[in-house]
Amino acid sequence: MNTYKLTALSLAIAASFSVTAQAQSTPALEEILVTAQKREQNLLDVPISVNAMAGEKIDDTGITGIERMADYIPSLNMTQTGIGTTISIRGISSGVNQGFEQSAAQFVDGVHFGRAQLSRAPFLDIERVEVLRGPQSILFGKNSTAGAISITTARPTDEFFAKVTGLYEPEHSKQDLRAVVSGPLTDQLSGRLAVLDRSIDGHFHNTTTGQDETREEDQVVRGTLLWQPNSQWDITLKLEDGSFDQEGRNLEVVNPAEIELPGRPTVPYSAVLAQLTGGAYTLDTTQDFNRQSNGDFSYNNTRNAMLEVETELGEHSLTAVTGYTTYDYEELCDCDFVGVPMFNILSKEDYSQVSQEIRIASPESGPFSYMGGLFYQSSDLEFDDEIRVPSDSLLPVALQQQVGEGALLLRGTASQRDFAQDSDIAAVFFQGTWELSSDLRLILGGRYTDEEKTASRRQYHTVTDPNSGATVERPVGTPQDPYNGLYGLFNIEPYEALSRTRSESGFTPSVTLQYDLNGTDMVYASYTTGFKSGGFDVRSNAHPDPTVNNAVNASSGSPVPITGVFEFEDEEVKNYEIGGKFNLADGRAELNAALFYTDFQDLQTSQFDGAFSFNVTNAAEAAIQGMELDGRWMATDELMISGGLAWLDFEYDDFPTAQCYFGEAPGQTQCDASGETREFTPEFQGNISANHTLALSRGLTLNSTLDLIYSDEYLATPTLDPRMVQDSYVKVNARVALSGQDDRWEVALIGKNLTDEAIVSYANGLPVATVVTGGTGSGYYAFYERPRSIALQGTLRF
């Protein structure tokens, strides 16, 4: 155990347990109210491992989305990849494929946001974020096998309130302007309007284009109305329109790698690129926040609406939540990740979703209370992408030694994939709580889900007519077509449209026993289950039938045996957990603890084939066990200490079809990862925060916050390549703010990553590198978090 780990653990333990020696005059902690069980409850009363972050903390730390919120919630991680986004809780995530819903489900004001792209949307005017760890298959339900991220936006207020916040960070030209106005419109109607405009130039420099990257622009407008015609009705309508766009990427090429094969000379990828450009191009593999690329972008538009109706039916409450969500995006990925023209991928996705949930809740008084309801969701997805070889591409030139002059036919061509899916989900759920005694409660729940998906996918090659300039489709059923053979080098084959329908249903029960130790402390033991439905692979580039060979080798004339994936099966999970919530030091400290063991069957994973494809497979078995601690301690009237610690042990019990990393088994695409851990699963993660408030003269207040964020080392690639390991680190964030009387104004300095750690959030092998070197050379690309930054933030309240 290194010094950083010892430091982080000792600080977390000190924050959690050293609470009994403080003066009795220190006031008690304020309650943290959450809705983890669809009722407003004190966090200490909820028998779930849940971590809540208030909107004020989110604003103060400059957190703009889920990705950076993960710093403050151990066992939560989010990573952006070359062609997707993943969220993981306790090491469980869905991988990179547009056919997946996320195992770590996201909910915004009770509406399911299951698509990975929506997790990139920026935060605006948030009341709180709750992260529920472990399967949440009863009250949240939809595919929440890893956990749930529940985001609650701020609602209209009874009194007038307005706030304007601006942030400027000079190093990367970050500008963030937010405005909120809220208050009554009539005696029965109140409203709230929130606006965001944010931009940043980025922390990478693209030496090919001369631009700083990633350049981001976010705009969001949200309007919320709350109508209370009488004391029995609350009707909330929320409308939101937003966009989040970026140009460039925060990645660079690192760690070249070569292997020796019998009878074949080693060909470094850097040497191939140098030869193609006559020595004019040098592959830069130094980690220096400089990259080489011919241009990337991601343009995203989102629109959503939510109508929530709450009313009283005698002593019961009835809630109906109607949700509408739609988004579209267009992305260009220069996915060779080098500065010479090779290939790029243009992707377009269009998604729409309508959902309805109706639930009824009994009063919590009495020996038995319950909540039950119905859920329905319908969605439509269209996804198209094309792997494009530009007319000036050097990729065909690199292939000439393997297949001859015919390789030049690839220039100006593309391989296109069209995918469409309709999905309908219906569910009924119920959870009841029995008071077995004044101290003991039994909570039983269950959810029955029925889901149907219909999908189609086809792959075809296109060329540009030299006379008209029009795009022309090549015939699919002619394996001798030279384009089929050339694309076959990259495991791509054309095929006629595949179309299938899959229907599945599942019942997910849960059992929880909760015992009150005294008036403030409680312990619990739970058994929860969950399943995430199967579906259809969006990104596989070949027909799933191994007897279908629509490509002939350009040199030998023999069929190219390529087998893809179209359909994958559901994953199932069982989770065993014991935990407790403890109020310490006469109410001045809290400690939440959980121990868990999770058993996954048929875990859904997405595997990169080293060229262009991501094939979905079901890993046979995985077991995860761990411990989570979090708490807070009001050490004095002026000093609050809070923190969290997670220990995680992830192991594939049986995974014989894992993707091989480069050089692991030459000539093979699949290797046995049984007994191995997973990527992005550090053994220890933790954070500790100290917030100090000092009253000055003339009504001024000085507020200082220091955050230490620790992560143990972890594998950074889905291939589990030991050459790409992120070392352990401690990241330091800090904030110092001066505020005026009654908090009417505030000026703050915000420092992030003050220790300037170089942190890899995702890495993988370079596409096509292995192909053009005959299997003897490759390299890696790595996404890096932002280095040190210091920003000035100002706030006015009215």
Coordinates of N, CA, C and O in Angstrom, one line a residue, residues 566-685:
F566 N -25.6 -9.9 -33.9 CA -26.8 -9.1 -34.1 C -27.6 -9.1 -32.8 O -28.1 -8.0 -32.4
E567 N -27.8 -10.2 -32.1 CA -28.7 -10.3 -31.0 C -27.9 -10.7 -29.7 O -27.0 -11.5 -29.9
F568 N -28.2 -10.1 -28.6 CA -27.5 -10.5 -27.4 C -28.6 -10.7 -26.3 O -29.7 -10.2 -26.4
E569 N -28.2 -11.5 -25.3 CA -29.2 -11.9 -24.2 C -29.2 -11.0 -23.0 O -28.4 -10.1 -22.9
D570 N -30.2 -11.1 -22.2 CA -30.3 -10.3 -21.0 C -29.3 -10.7 -20.0 O -28.7 -11.8 -20.0
E571 N -29.0 -9.8 -19.1 CA -28.1 -10.0 -17.9 C -28.9 -10.1 -16.7 O -29.9 -9.4 -16.5
E572 N -28.5 -10.9 -15.7 CA -29.2 -11.0 -14.4 C -28.3 -10.8 -13.3 O -27.1 -11.1 -13.4
V573 N -28.8 -10.3 -12.2 CA -28.0 -9.9 -11.1 C -28.7 -10.3 -9.8 O -29.9 -10.1 -9.7
K574 N -27.9 -10.7 -8.8 CA -28.4 -10.9 -7.4 C -27.4 -10.2 -6.5 O -26.2 -10.3 -6.6
N575 N -27.9 -9.5 -5.6 CA -27.1 -8.6 -4.7 C -27.5 -8.9 -3.2 O -28.7 -8.9 -2.9
Y576 N -26.4 -9.2 -2.4 CA -26.6 -9.4 -1.0 C -25.9 -8.3 -0.3 O -24.7 -8.0 -0.6
E577 N -26.6 -7.6 0.7 CA -26.0 -6.4 1.3 C -26.4 -6.3 2.7 O -27.5 -6.6 3.1
I578 N -25.5 -5.9 3.6 CA -25.7 -5.5 4.9 C -25.2 -4.2 5.2 O -24.1 -3.8 4.6
G579 N -25.9 -3.4 5.9 CA -25.4 -2.0 6.1 C -26.0 -1.4 7.4 O -26.8 -2.0 8.1
G580 N -25.6 -0.1 7.6 CA -26.2 0.6 8.7 C -26.0 2.1 8.6 O -25.1 2.6 7.8
K581 N -26.9 2.8 9.2 CA -26.8 4.3 9.3 C -26.8 4.7 10.7 O -27.6 4.3 11.5
F582 N -25.7 5.5 11.1 CA -25.4 5.8 12.5 C -25.3 7.3 12.7 O -24.6 8.0 12.0
N583 N -26.0 7.7 13.8 CA -25.9 9.1 14.2 C -25.0 9.1 15.4 O -25.3 8.5 16.4
L584 N -23.9 9.9 15.4 CA -22.9 9.8 16.4 C -22.7 11.2 17.0 O -23.1 12.2 16.5
A585 N -22.0 11.2 18.2 CA -21.6 12.4 18.9 C -22.7 13.4 19.1 O -22.6 14.5 18.8
D586 N -23.8 12.8 19.6 CA -25.0 13.7 20.0 C -25.5 14.4 18.7 O -25.9 15.6 18.8
G587 N -25.5 13.8 17.6 CA -26.1 14.4 16.4 C -25.1 15.2 15.6 O -25.5 15.8 14.6
R588 N -23.9 15.3 16.0 CA -22.9 16.1 15.3 C -22.2 15.3 14.2 O -21.4 15.9 13.4
A589 N -22.4 14.0 14.1 CA -21.7 13.2 13.1 C -22.6 12.1 12.6 O -23.6 11.7 13.3
E590 N -22.4 11.7 11.4 CA -23.1 10.6 10.8 C -22.2 9.6 10.1 O -21.2 10.1 9.5
L591 N -22.5 8.3 10.1 CA -21.7 7.3 9.4 C -22.6 6.4 8.7 O -23.5 5.8 9.3
N592 N -22.5 6.2 7.4 CA -23.2 5.2 6.6 C -22.3 4.1 6.1 O -21.2 4.5 5.6
A593 N -22.6 2.9 6.3 CA -21.7 1.8 5.9 C -22.5 0.7 5.2 O -23.7 0.5 5.5
A594 N -21.9 0.0 4.3 CA -22.5 -1.1 3.5 C -21.4 -2.1 3.1 O -20.3 -1.7 2.7
L595 N -21.7 -3.4 3.3 CA -21.0 -4.5 2.7 C -21.8 -5.2 1.7 O -23.0 -5.4 2.0
F596 N -21.3 -5.6 0.6 CA -22.1 -6.2 -0.5 C -21.4 -7.3 -1.2 O -20.2 -7.3 -1.3
Y597 N -22.2 -8.2 -1.7 CA -21.7 -9.2 -2.7 C -22.7 -9.3 -3.8 O -23.9 -9.4 -3.6
T598 N -22.2 -9.2 -5.0 CA -23.0 -9.1 -6.2 C -22.6 -10.2 -7.2 O -21.5 -10.4 -7.5
D599 N -23.6 -11.0 -7.6 CA -23.4 -12.1 -8.6 C -24.1 -11.8 -9.9 O -25.3 -11.6 -9.9
F600 N -23.3 -11.6 -11.0 CA -23.8 -11.3 -12.3 C -23.8 -12.6 -13.1 O -22.8 -13.3 -13.2
Q601 N -24.9 -12.8 -13.9 CA -24.9 -13.9 -14.9 C -25.1 -13.2 -16.3 O -26.0 -12.4 -16.4
D602 N -24.4 -13.7 -17.3 CA -24.5 -13.2 -18.6 C -24.3 -11.7 -18.7 O -25.1 -11.0 -19.4
L603 N -23.3 -11.2 -18.1 CA -23.0 -9.7 -18.1 C -22.8 -9.3 -19.5 O -22.0 -9.8 -20.3
Q604 N -23.5 -8.2 -19.9 CA -23.4 -7.7 -21.3 C -22.1 -6.9 -21.4 O -21.9 -5.9 -20.7
T605 N -21.3 -7.2 -22.4 CA -20.0 -6.5 -22.7 C -19.9 -6.2 -24.1 O -20.5 -6.9 -25.0
S606 N -19.2 -5.1 -24.4 CA -18.9 -4.7 -25.8 C -17.4 -4.8 -26.1 O -16.6 -4.3 -25.4
Q607 N -17.0 -5.6 -27.2 CA -15.7 -5.9 -27.4 C -15.2 -5.3 -28.8 O -15.8 -5.6 -29.8
F608 N -14.1 -4.6 -28.7 CA -13.5 -4.0 -29.9 C -12.7 -5.1 -30.6 O -11.9 -5.8 -30.0
D609 N -12.8 -5.2 -31.9 CA -12.1 -6.3 -32.7 C -10.8 -5.8 -33.2 O -10.1 -6.6 -33.9
G610 N -10.3 -4.7 -32.8 CA -9.0 -4.2 -33.3 C -9.0 -3.5 -34.6 O -8.0 -2.9 -35.0
A611 N -10.1 -3.5 -35.3 CA -10.2 -2.8 -36.6 C -11.3 -1.7 -36.5 O -11.0 -0.5 -36.2
F612 N -12.6 -2.0 -36.7 CA -13.6 -1.0 -36.7 C -14.8 -1.5 -35.8 O -15.7 -0.7 -35.5
S613 N -15.0 -2.8 -35.5 CA -16.2 -3.3 -35.0 C -16.2 -3.3 -33.5 O -15.1 -3.5 -32.8
F614 N -17.4 -3.2 -32.9 CA -17.6 -3.5 -31.5 C -18.7 -4.5 -31.4 O -19.9 -4.3 -31.8
N615 N -18.3 -5.7 -31.0 CA -19.2 -6.8 -30.9 C -19.7 -7.1 -29.5 O -18.9 -7.2 -28.6
V616 N -21.0 -7.2 -29.3 CA -21.6 -7.4 -28.0 C -21.5 -8.9 -27.7 O -21.8 -9.8 -28.5
T617 N -21.1 -9.2 -26.5 CA -21.1 -10.6 -26.0 C -21.6 -10.6 -24.6 O -21.5 -9.6 -23.9
N618 N -22.1 -11.8 -24.1 CA -22.5 -11.9 -22.7 C -21.4 -12.6 -22.0 O -21.1 -13.8 -22.2
A619 N -20.7 -11.9 -21.1 CA -19.7 -12.6 -20.2 C -20.4 -13.6 -19.3 O -21.5 -13.2 -18.8
A620 N -19.9 -14.8 -19.1 CA -20.7 -15.8 -18.5 C -21.0 -15.4 -17.0 O -22.2 -15.4 -16.6
E621 N -20.0 -15.1 -16.2 CA -20.2 -14.9 -14.8 C -19.2 -13.9 -14.3 O -18.1 -13.8 -14.7
A622 N -19.7 -13.1 -13.3 CA -18.8 -12.1 -12.6 C -19.3 -11.9 -11.2 O -20.5 -12.0 -10.9
A623 N -18.4 -11.8 -10.3 CA -18.7 -11.6 -8.9 C -18.0 -10.3 -8.4 O -16.8 -10.1 -8.7
I624 N -18.7 -9.5 -7.7 CA -18.2 -8.3 -7.2 C -18.5 -8.2 -5.7 O -19.7 -8.5 -5.3
Q625 N -17.6 -7.8 -4.9 CA -17.8 -7.6 -3.5 C -17.1 -6.4 -3.0 O -16.1 -5.9 -3.7
G626 N -17.6 -5.8 -2.0 CA -16.9 -4.5 -1.6 C -17.5 -4.0 -0.3 O -18.5 -4.5 0.3
M627 N -17.0 -2.8 0.0 CA -17.5 -2.1 1.2 C -17.5 -0.6 0.9 O -16.7 -0.1 0.1
E628 N -18.5 0.1 1.4 CA -18.7 1.6 1.2 C -18.9 2.3 2.5 O -19.7 1.8 3.3
L629 N -18.2 3.3 2.7 CA -18.3 4.2 3.9 C -18.5 5.6 3.5 O -17.8 6.1 2.6
D630 N -19.4 6.3 4.1 CA -19.4 7.8 3.9 C -20.0 8.4 5.1 O -20.8 7.8 5.8
G631 N -19.7 9.6 5.3 CA -20.2 10.3 6.5 C -19.8 11.7 6.5 O -19.1 12.3 5.6
R632 N -20.3 12.4 7.6 CA -19.9 13.8 7.8 C -19.9 14.1 9.3 O -20.5 13.4 10.1
W633 N -19.1 15.1 9.6 CA -18.8 15.4 11.0 C -18.7 16.9 11.2 O -17.9 17.6 10.5
M634 N -19.6 17.5 12.0 CA -19.5 18.9 12.3 C -18.5 19.1 13.5 O -18.9 19.0 14.7
A635 N -17.2 19.2 13.2 CA -16.2 19.2 14.2 C -16.4 20.4 15.1 O -16.2 20.3 16.3
T636 N -16.7 21.6 14.6 CA -16.9 22.8 15.3 C -18.1 23.6 14.7 O -18.6 23.1 13.6
D637 N -18.4 24.7 15.2 CA -19.5 25.5 14.6 C -19.1 25.9 13.2 O -19.9 26.2 12.3
E638 N -17.8 26.1 13.0 CA -17.3 26.6 11.7 C -16.7 25.5 10.8 O -16.5 25.8 9.6
L639 N -16.5 24.3 11.2 CA -15.8 23.3 10.4 C -16.6 22.1 10.2 O -17.0 21.4 11.2
M640 N -16.9 21.7 9.0 CA -17.5 20.5 8.6 C -16.6 19.6 7.8 O -16.0 20.1 6.8
I641 N -16.5 18.4 8.2 CA -15.7 17.4 7.5 C -16.6 16.3 7.0 O -17.4 15.8 7.7
S642 N -16.4 16.0 5.7 CA -17.2 14.9 5.1 C -16.3 14.1 4.2 O -15.2 14.5 3.8
G643 N -16.7 12.8 3.9 CA -15.9 12.0 3.1 C -16.6 10.7 2.8 O -17.6 10.3 3.3
G644 N -15.9 9.9 1.9 CA -16.4 8.6 1.6 C -15.2 7.7 1.2 O -14.1 8.2 0.8
L645 N -15.4 6.4 1.3 CA -14.4 5.4 1.0 C -15.1 4.2 0.4 O -16.1 3.8 0.9
A646 N -14.5 3.6 -0.7 CA -15.1 2.4 -1.3 C -13.9 1.4 -1.5 O -12.9 1.8 -2.0
W647 N -14.2 0.2 -1.1 CA -13.3 -0.9 -1.5 C -14.1 -1.8 -2.4 O -15.2 -2.2 -2.2
L648 N -13.4 -2.2 -3.5 CA -14.1 -3.0 -4.6 C -13.2 -4.1 -5.1 O -12.0 -3.9 -5.3
D649 N -13.8 -5.3 -5.1 CA -13.1 -6.5 -5.6 C -14.0 -7.0 -6.7 O -15.0 -7.7 -6.5
F650 N -13.6 -6.9 -8.0 CA -14.3 -7.3 -9.1 C -13.6 -8.5 -9.8 O -12.3 -8.4 -10.0
E651 N -14.3 -9.6 -10.1 CA -13.6 -10.7 -10.7 C -14.6 -11.4 -11.7 O -15.7 -11.7 -11.4
Y652 N -14.1 -11.6 -12.9 CA -14.8 -12.5 -13.8 C -14.6 -13.9 -13.4 O -13.5 -14.5 -13.4
D653 N -15.7 -14.6 -13.0 CA -15.6 -16.0 -12.6 C -15.4 -16.8 -13.9 O -14.7 -17.9 -13.8
D654 N -16.1 -16.5 -14.9 CA -16.0 -17.3 -16.2 C -16.2 -16.4 -17.4 O -17.3 -15.9 -17.6
F655 N -15.2 -16.1 -18.1 CA -15.2 -15.2 -19.3 C -14.2 -15.7 -20.3 O -13.2 -15.0 -20.6
P656 N -14.6 -16.8 -21.0 CA -13.6 -17.3 -22.0 C -13.6 -16.6 -23.3 O -12.7 -16.9 -24.2
T657 N -14.5 -15.7 -23.5 CA -14.6 -15.0 -24.8 C -14.2 -13.5 -24.8 O -14.7 -12.7 -25.5
A658 N -13.3 -13.2 -23.8 CA -12.9 -11.8 -23.7 C -12.0 -11.4 -24.9 O -11.4 -12.3 -25.5
Q659 N -11.9 -10.1 -25.2 CA -11.1 -9.6 -26.3 C -9.6 -9.7 -25.8 O -9.2 -9.3 -24.7
C660 N -8.8 -10.2 -26.7 CA -7.3 -10.2 -26.5 C -6.7 -8.8 -26.6 O -7.1 -8.0 -27.5
Y661 N -5.8 -8.5 -25.7 CA -5.1 -7.3 -25.9 C -3.9 -7.5 -26.9 O -3.5 -8.7 -27.2
F662 N -3.4 -6.5 -27.5 CA -2.4 -6.6 -28.5 C -1.2 -7.4 -28.0 O -0.6 -7.1 -27.0
G663 N -0.8 -8.5 -28.8 CA 0.3 -9.3 -28.4 C 0.0 -10.4 -27.4 O 0.9 -11.2 -27.2
E664 N -1.2 -10.4 -26.9 CA -1.5 -11.4 -25.8 C -1.5 -12.8 -26.4 O -1.0 -13.8 -25.9
A665 N -2.1 -13.0 -27.6 CA -2.3 -14.3 -28.3 C -2.3 -14.0 -29.8 O -3.4 -14.0 -30.3
P666 N -1.2 -13.8 -30.4 CA -1.2 -13.5 -31.9 C -2.0 -14.5 -32.7 O -1.9 -15.7 -32.5
G667 N -2.8 -14.0 -33.5 CA -3.7 -14.8 -34.4 C -5.0 -15.1 -33.8 O -5.9 -15.6 -34.4
Q668 N -5.2 -14.8 -32.5 CA -6.5 -15.0 -31.8 C -7.2 -13.6 -31.6 O -6.6 -12.6 -31.4
T669 N -8.5 -13.7 -31.6 CA -9.3 -12.5 -31.3 C -9.9 -12.6 -29.9 O -10.3 -11.6 -29.3
Q670 N -10.1 -13.8 -29.3 CA -10.7 -14.0 -28.0 C -9.7 -14.7 -27.1 O -9.0 -15.6 -27.5
C671 N -9.7 -14.2 -25.8 CA -8.9 -14.8 -24.8 C -9.7 -15.0 -23.5 O -10.8 -14.4 -23.4
D672 N -9.2 -15.9 -22.7 CA -9.9 -16.2 -21.4 C -9.5 -15.2 -20.4 O -8.4 -15.2 -19.9
A673 N -10.5 -14.4 -19.9 CA -10.3 -13.5 -18.8 C -10.8 -13.9 -17.5 O -11.0 -13.2 -16.6
S674 N -11.1 -15.2 -17.4 CA -11.6 -15.8 -16.1 C -10.6 -15.5 -15.0 O -9.4 -15.8 -15.2
G675 N -11.1 -15.0 -13.9 CA -10.2 -14.7 -12.8 C -9.6 -13.3 -12.8 O -8.9 -12.9 -11.9
E676 N -9.9 -12.6 -13.9 CA -9.3 -11.2 -14.0 C -10.3 -10.2 -13.5 O -11.5 -10.5 -13.4
T677 N -9.8 -9.0 -13.2 CA -10.7 -7.9 -12.8 C -11.1 -7.2 -14.1 O -10.8 -7.6 -15.2
R678 N -11.9 -6.2 -13.9 CA -12.4 -5.4 -15.0 C -11.7 -4.0 -15.1 O -11.1 -3.6 -14.1
E679 N -11.9 -3.4 -16.3 CA -11.3 -2.1 -16.4 C -12.1 -1.1 -15.6 O -13.2 -1.3 -15.2
F680 N -11.4 0.0 -15.1 CA -12.0 1.1 -14.3 C -12.5 0.6 -13.0 O -13.6 1.1 -12.6
T681 N -11.9 -0.4 -12.4 CA -12.3 -0.9 -11.1 C -11.2 -0.8 -10.1 O -10.6 -1.8 -9.7
P682 N -10.8 0.4 -9.7 CA -9.7 0.5 -8.6 C -10.2 -0.1 -7.4 O -11.3 -0.1 -7.0
E683 N -9.2 -0.7 -6.7 CA -9.5 -1.4 -5.4 C -10.0 -0.5 -4.4 O -11.0 -0.8 -3.7
F684 N -9.4 0.7 -4.3 CA -9.9 1.7 -3.3 C -10.1 3.0 -4.0 O -9.4 3.4 -4.9
Q685 N -11.2 3.7 -3.6 CA -11.5 5.0 -4.0 C -12.0 5.8 -2.8 O -12.6 5.2 -1.9

